[in-house]
Amino acid sequence: MKMASPQNRMGLPDSPASNNNFLRSVFDGLEEPLRPFILAFHGAPAAYKNWAGVPWHKNQATKQNDRLNWYFTLAAFEPADGIYKRQERQCGMIFGIMLDDLGTKAAPLGRLGASPPTYVIETSAANYQAGYLFDTPQTDLAAVAALNEALVQAGLCDPGAKSPATRWGRLPFASNSKHTPPFPCRLMAFEPTRRYSIAQIMEGLELAPPVPKRRAALRQTRAEPTTEHDDSDVFTAAQDENPVLAALKLRGLYKGLLGVGKHDVTCPWVN
């Protein structure tokens, strides 16, 4: 993965000179009437009320102001009765998937080394958003949602990140006003021709298919006593946490979740 220091971020190959240029690279080949959404505002995001955004056109000249909070969607939307809305029912296709809060709420950025993302933006100190652009824009929203869930379950994205069809991601030429003073976002890596299929992302990041319903059903089955036992039996519910993992954590040997049923640990006999 090509990384740039904050002082040298504009020295990246194919580095865009503005948010408009960045968007044009991301949405290369986008045809009307499909449009992604953008959003810009001053002040703290928690105090901002209108998150509707506006549709972006590749020929528009958006005024550049790095002091604003700038966001965009990786999805493009179709108008209904001539009106654009950032709603899943108007989503025509999705150009990529975004991993949020790498380095803090999610895994370290280095976890992506085997399958480098298309772009990486530092959105606050040592906290990153990484985007994987698709080689072909996806119209199967359920497939993209499943990929998003697989990333969350693997610890590669903020667990609160839902609905990839409507999610906001930060643009590189912007400020993060959650902090005082505002943090200047930094484009750390950008390879606009680096694009993947969903299968390549799953394989490259060693993701397991998401199984939220099966896991919940399995826990419920374990917790329900059977009526086939006589009254002398005592029902014991399954533990909430695997005792082996609990012991590894207690001894400081547990590193993190790599996927469903996969864990990164330090060997107890490493010495």
PDB file of C-alpha atoms in Angstrom, residues 80-232:
ATOM      1  CA  ALA A  80     -38.009   9.919  -8.813  1.00  0.00           C
ATOM      2  CA  ASP A  81     -40.409  12.365 -10.484  1.00  0.00           C
ATOM      3  CA  GLY A  82     -37.386  14.554 -11.194  1.00  0.00           C
ATOM      4  CA  ILE A  83     -36.327  14.701  -7.541  1.00  0.00           C
ATOM      5  CA  TYR A  84     -33.137  13.151  -6.133  1.00  0.00           C
ATOM      6  CA  LYS A  85     -33.199  11.709  -2.628  1.00  0.00           C
ATOM      7  CA  ARG A  86     -30.483   9.830  -0.762  1.00  0.00           C
ATOM      8  CA  GLN A  87     -32.696   6.826  -0.158  1.00  0.00           C
ATOM      9  CA  GLU A  88     -32.038   3.147  -0.769  1.00  0.00           C
ATOM     10  CA  ARG A  89     -35.104   2.838  -2.994  1.00  0.00           C
ATOM     11  CA  GLN A  90     -33.537   5.401  -5.360  1.00  0.00           C
ATOM     12  CA  CYS A  91     -30.074   3.821  -5.321  1.00  0.00           C
ATOM     13  CA  GLY A  92     -29.169   2.798  -8.864  1.00  0.00           C
ATOM     14  CA  MET A  93     -25.697   1.378  -8.267  1.00  0.00           C
ATOM     15  CA  ILE A  94     -22.850   1.341  -5.756  1.00  0.00           C
ATOM     16  CA  PHE A  95     -19.281   2.101  -6.820  1.00  0.00           C
ATOM     17  CA  GLY A  96     -17.466   0.766  -3.762  1.00  0.00           C
ATOM     18  CA  ILE A  97     -17.435  -0.098  -0.080  1.00  0.00           C
ATOM     19  CA  MET A  98     -15.998   2.026   2.717  1.00  0.00           C
ATOM     20  CA  LEU A  99     -14.273   0.766   5.880  1.00  0.00           C
ATOM     21  CA  ASP A 100     -14.683   3.212   8.757  1.00  0.00           C
ATOM     22  CA  ASP A 101     -12.667   3.932  11.908  1.00  0.00           C
ATOM     23  CA  LEU A 102      -9.651   1.776  11.057  1.00  0.00           C
ATOM     24  CA  GLY A 103      -7.047   2.167  13.771  1.00  0.00           C
ATOM     25  CA  THR A 104      -9.529   2.971  16.549  1.00  0.00           C
ATOM     26  CA  LYS A 105     -12.897   1.176  16.606  1.00  0.00           C
ATOM     27  CA  ALA A 106     -11.752  -1.246  13.882  1.00  0.00           C
ATOM     28  CA  ALA A 107      -8.574  -3.157  13.043  1.00  0.00           C
ATOM     29  CA  PRO A 108      -5.254  -1.404  12.353  1.00  0.00           C
ATOM     30  CA  LEU A 109      -4.704  -0.066   8.848  1.00  0.00           C
ATOM     31  CA  GLY A 110      -1.915  -2.597   8.331  1.00  0.00           C
ATOM     32  CA  ARG A 111      -4.515  -5.403   8.336  1.00  0.00           C
ATOM     33  CA  LEU A 112      -5.335  -4.366   4.735  1.00  0.00           C
ATOM     34  CA  GLY A 113      -1.784  -4.852   3.495  1.00  0.00           C
ATOM     35  CA  ALA A 114      -2.523  -8.073   1.596  1.00  0.00           C
ATOM     36  CA  SER A 115      -5.317  -6.379  -0.339  1.00  0.00           C
ATOM     37  CA  PRO A 116      -4.612  -2.622  -0.561  1.00  0.00           C
ATOM     38  CA  PRO A 117      -7.651  -0.324  -0.788  1.00  0.00           C
ATOM     39  CA  THR A 118      -8.233   2.163  -3.586  1.00  0.00           C
ATOM     40  CA  TYR A 119      -7.965   5.112  -1.245  1.00  0.00           C
ATOM     41  CA  VAL A 120      -7.179   5.866   2.391  1.00  0.00           C
ATOM     42  CA  ILE A 121      -8.177   9.097   4.139  1.00  0.00           C
ATOM     43  CA  GLU A 122      -6.975   9.987   7.626  1.00  0.00           C
ATOM     44  CA  THR A 123     -10.062  11.561   9.174  1.00  0.00           C
ATOM     45  CA  SER A 124      -8.583  12.176  12.625  1.00  0.00           C
ATOM     46  CA  ALA A 125      -5.257  11.375  14.249  1.00  0.00           C
ATOM     47  CA  ALA A 126      -4.413   7.690  13.484  1.00  0.00           C
ATOM     48  CA  ASN A 127      -8.033   7.057  12.444  1.00  0.00           C
ATOM     49  CA  TYR A 128      -8.792   6.168   8.842  1.00  0.00           C
ATOM     50  CA  GLN A 129     -11.483   5.548   6.254  1.00  0.00           C
ATOM     51  CA  ALA A 130     -10.491   3.181   3.440  1.00  0.00           C
ATOM     52  CA  GLY A 131     -12.415   2.656   0.226  1.00  0.00           C
ATOM     53  CA  TYR A 132     -12.454  -0.346  -2.096  1.00  0.00           C
ATOM     54  CA  LEU A 133     -13.873   0.612  -5.488  1.00  0.00           C
ATOM     55  CA  PHE A 134     -15.630  -2.088  -7.490  1.00  0.00           C
ATOM     56  CA  ASP A 135     -14.352  -3.105 -10.912  1.00  0.00           C
ATOM     57  CA  THR A 136     -17.991  -3.031 -12.034  1.00  0.00           C
ATOM     58  CA  PRO A 137     -20.549  -0.832 -10.228  1.00  0.00           C
ATOM     59  CA  GLN A 138     -22.869  -3.070  -8.228  1.00  0.00           C
ATOM     60  CA  THR A 139     -26.629  -3.102  -8.694  1.00  0.00           C
ATOM     61  CA  ASP A 140     -27.142  -6.024  -6.283  1.00  0.00           C
ATOM     62  CA  LEU A 141     -27.604  -4.025  -3.085  1.00  0.00           C
ATOM     63  CA  ALA A 142     -28.061  -7.186  -1.017  1.00  0.00           C
ATOM     64  CA  ALA A 143     -24.630  -8.458  -2.107  1.00  0.00           C
ATOM     65  CA  VAL A 144     -23.013  -5.172  -1.089  1.00  0.00           C
ATOM     66  CA  ALA A 145     -24.860  -5.221   2.245  1.00  0.00           C
ATOM     67  CA  ALA A 146     -23.586  -8.776   2.867  1.00  0.00           C
ATOM     68  CA  LEU A 147     -20.026  -7.635   2.100  1.00  0.00           C
ATOM     69  CA  ASN A 148     -20.434  -4.737   4.530  1.00  0.00           C
ATOM     70  CA  GLU A 149     -21.661  -7.110   7.254  1.00  0.00           C
ATOM     71  CA  ALA A 150     -18.743  -9.473   6.607  1.00  0.00           C
ATOM     72  CA  LEU A 151     -16.327  -6.546   7.056  1.00  0.00           C
ATOM     73  CA  VAL A 152     -18.005  -5.549  10.327  1.00  0.00           C
ATOM     74  CA  GLN A 153     -17.910  -9.116  11.656  1.00  0.00           C
ATOM     75  CA  ALA A 154     -14.212  -9.353  10.762  1.00  0.00           C
ATOM     76  CA  GLY A 155     -13.486  -6.241  12.814  1.00  0.00           C
ATOM     77  CA  LEU A 156     -12.567  -4.206   9.723  1.00  0.00           C
ATOM     78  CA  CYS A 157     -15.241  -1.547  10.111  1.00  0.00           C
ATOM     79  CA  ASP A 158     -17.052   0.340  12.842  1.00  0.00           C
ATOM     80  CA  PRO A 159     -19.858  -2.006  14.047  1.00  0.00           C
ATOM     81  CA  GLY A 160     -22.287   0.901  13.774  1.00  0.00           C
ATOM     82  CA  ALA A 161     -21.683   1.232  10.024  1.00  0.00           C
ATOM     83  CA  LYS A 162     -24.861   0.129   8.277  1.00  0.00           C
ATOM     84  CA  SER A 163     -26.658   0.667   4.964  1.00  0.00           C
ATOM     85  CA  PRO A 164     -23.781   0.941   2.447  1.00  0.00           C
ATOM     86  CA  ALA A 165     -26.273   2.265  -0.110  1.00  0.00           C
ATOM     87  CA  THR A 166     -26.784   5.512   1.823  1.00  0.00           C
ATOM     88  CA  ARG A 167     -23.682   5.888   4.019  1.00  0.00           C
ATOM     89  CA  TRP A 168     -21.634   9.057   4.091  1.00  0.00           C
ATOM     90  CA  GLY A 169     -17.856   8.937   3.777  1.00  0.00           C
ATOM     91  CA  ARG A 170     -15.491  11.870   4.166  1.00  0.00           C
ATOM     92  CA  LEU A 171     -13.855  13.583   1.206  1.00  0.00           C
ATOM     93  CA  PRO A 172     -10.079  14.194   1.344  1.00  0.00           C
ATOM     94  CA  PHE A 173     -10.062  18.004   1.108  1.00  0.00           C
ATOM     95  CA  ALA A 174     -11.993  18.739   4.276  1.00  0.00           C
ATOM     96  CA  SER A 175     -11.890  19.236   8.039  1.00  0.00           C
ATOM     97  CA  ASN A 176     -13.223  17.001  10.779  1.00  0.00           C
ATOM     98  CA  SER A 177     -14.971  19.380  13.150  1.00  0.00           C
ATOM     99  CA  LYS A 178     -15.640  16.712  15.751  1.00  0.00           C
ATOM    100  CA  HIS A 179     -12.314  17.864  17.165  1.00  0.00           C
ATOM    101  CA  THR A 180     -11.085  21.172  18.582  1.00  0.00           C
ATOM    102  CA  PRO A 181      -9.270  22.464  16.678  1.00  0.00           C
ATOM    103  CA  PRO A 182     -10.763  20.768  13.587  1.00  0.00           C
ATOM    104  CA  PHE A 183      -8.596  18.008  12.147  1.00  0.00           C
ATOM    105  CA  PRO A 184      -7.526  18.516   8.492  1.00  0.00           C
ATOM    106  CA  CYS A 185      -8.361  15.323   6.578  1.00  0.00           C
ATOM    107  CA  ARG A 186      -5.433  13.816   4.672  1.00  0.00           C
ATOM    108  CA  LEU A 187      -5.414  11.664   1.555  1.00  0.00           C
ATOM    109  CA  MET A 188      -2.861   8.997   2.467  1.00  0.00           C
ATOM    110  CA  ALA A 189      -3.237   6.610  -0.490  1.00  0.00           C
ATOM    111  CA  PHE A 190      -5.009   6.858  -3.832  1.00  0.00           C
ATOM    112  CA  GLU A 191      -4.886   4.419  -6.759  1.00  0.00           C
ATOM    113  CA  PRO A 192      -8.050   5.104  -8.806  1.00  0.00           C
ATOM    114  CA  THR A 193      -7.406   2.192 -11.187  1.00  0.00           C
ATOM    115  CA  ARG A 194      -7.183  -0.280  -8.286  1.00  0.00           C
ATOM    116  CA  ARG A 195     -10.635  -1.847  -8.323  1.00  0.00           C
ATOM    117  CA  TYR A 196     -12.012  -5.157  -7.092  1.00  0.00           C
ATOM    118  CA  SER A 197     -14.914  -7.540  -7.453  1.00  0.00           C
ATOM    119  CA  ILE A 198     -16.791  -8.477  -4.286  1.00  0.00           C
ATOM    120  CA  ALA A 199     -15.260 -11.962  -4.496  1.00  0.00           C
ATOM    121  CA  GLN A 200     -11.739 -10.507  -4.677  1.00  0.00           C
ATOM    122  CA  ILE A 201     -12.368  -8.347  -1.590  1.00  0.00           C
ATOM    123  CA  MET A 202     -13.735 -11.335   0.315  1.00  0.00           C
ATOM    124  CA  GLU A 203     -10.750 -13.484  -0.651  1.00  0.00           C
ATOM    125  CA  GLY A 204      -8.063 -10.814  -0.279  1.00  0.00           C
ATOM    126  CA  LEU A 205      -9.208  -9.804   3.209  1.00  0.00           C
ATOM    127  CA  GLU A 206      -9.974 -13.419   4.196  1.00  0.00           C
ATOM    128  CA  LEU A 207     -13.583 -12.622   5.038  1.00  0.00           C
ATOM    129  CA  ALA A 208     -16.150 -15.216   6.022  1.00  0.00           C
ATOM    130  CA  PRO A 209     -19.745 -14.932   4.792  1.00  0.00           C
ATOM    131  CA  PRO A 210     -21.848 -13.109   7.417  1.00  0.00           C
ATOM    132  CA  VAL A 211     -24.001 -15.368   9.572  1.00  0.00           C
ATOM    133  CA  PRO A 212     -25.895 -13.102  12.008  1.00  0.00           C
ATOM    134  CA  LYS A 213     -29.159 -15.067  12.011  1.00  0.00           C
ATOM    135  CA  ARG A 214     -27.534 -18.491  12.271  1.00  0.00           C
ATOM    136  CA  ARG A 215     -25.413 -17.428  15.229  1.00  0.00           C
ATOM    137  CA  ALA A 216     -28.427 -15.988  17.056  1.00  0.00           C
ATOM    138  CA  ALA A 217     -30.434 -19.138  16.361  1.00  0.00           C
ATOM    139  CA  LEU A 218     -27.575 -21.320  17.618  1.00  0.00           C
ATOM    140  CA  ARG A 219     -27.372 -19.388  20.884  1.00  0.00           C
ATOM    141  CA  GLN A 220     -31.121 -19.688  21.355  1.00  0.00           C
ATOM    142  CA  THR A 221     -31.026 -23.451  20.710  1.00  0.00           C
ATOM    143  CA  ARG A 222     -28.276 -23.906  23.296  1.00  0.00           C
ATOM    144  CA  ALA A 223     -30.221 -21.860  25.849  1.00  0.00           C
ATOM    145  CA  GLU A 224     -33.505 -23.773  25.525  1.00  0.00           C
ATOM    146  CA  PRO A 225     -33.897 -26.803  27.840  1.00  0.00           C
ATOM    147  CA  THR A 226     -35.164 -29.978  26.233  1.00  0.00           C
ATOM    148  CA  THR A 227     -38.321 -31.731  27.469  1.00  0.00           C
ATOM    149  CA  GLU A 228     -36.820 -35.188  26.840  1.00  0.00           C
ATOM    150  CA  HIS A 229     -34.841 -35.193  30.115  1.00  0.00           C
ATOM    151  CA  ASP A 230     -36.330 -36.233  33.415  1.00  0.00           C
ATOM    152  CA  ASP A 231     -36.717 -33.894  36.362  1.00  0.00           C
ATOM    153  CA  SER A 232     -33.331 -34.888  37.816  1.00  0.00           C
TER     154      SER A 232
END
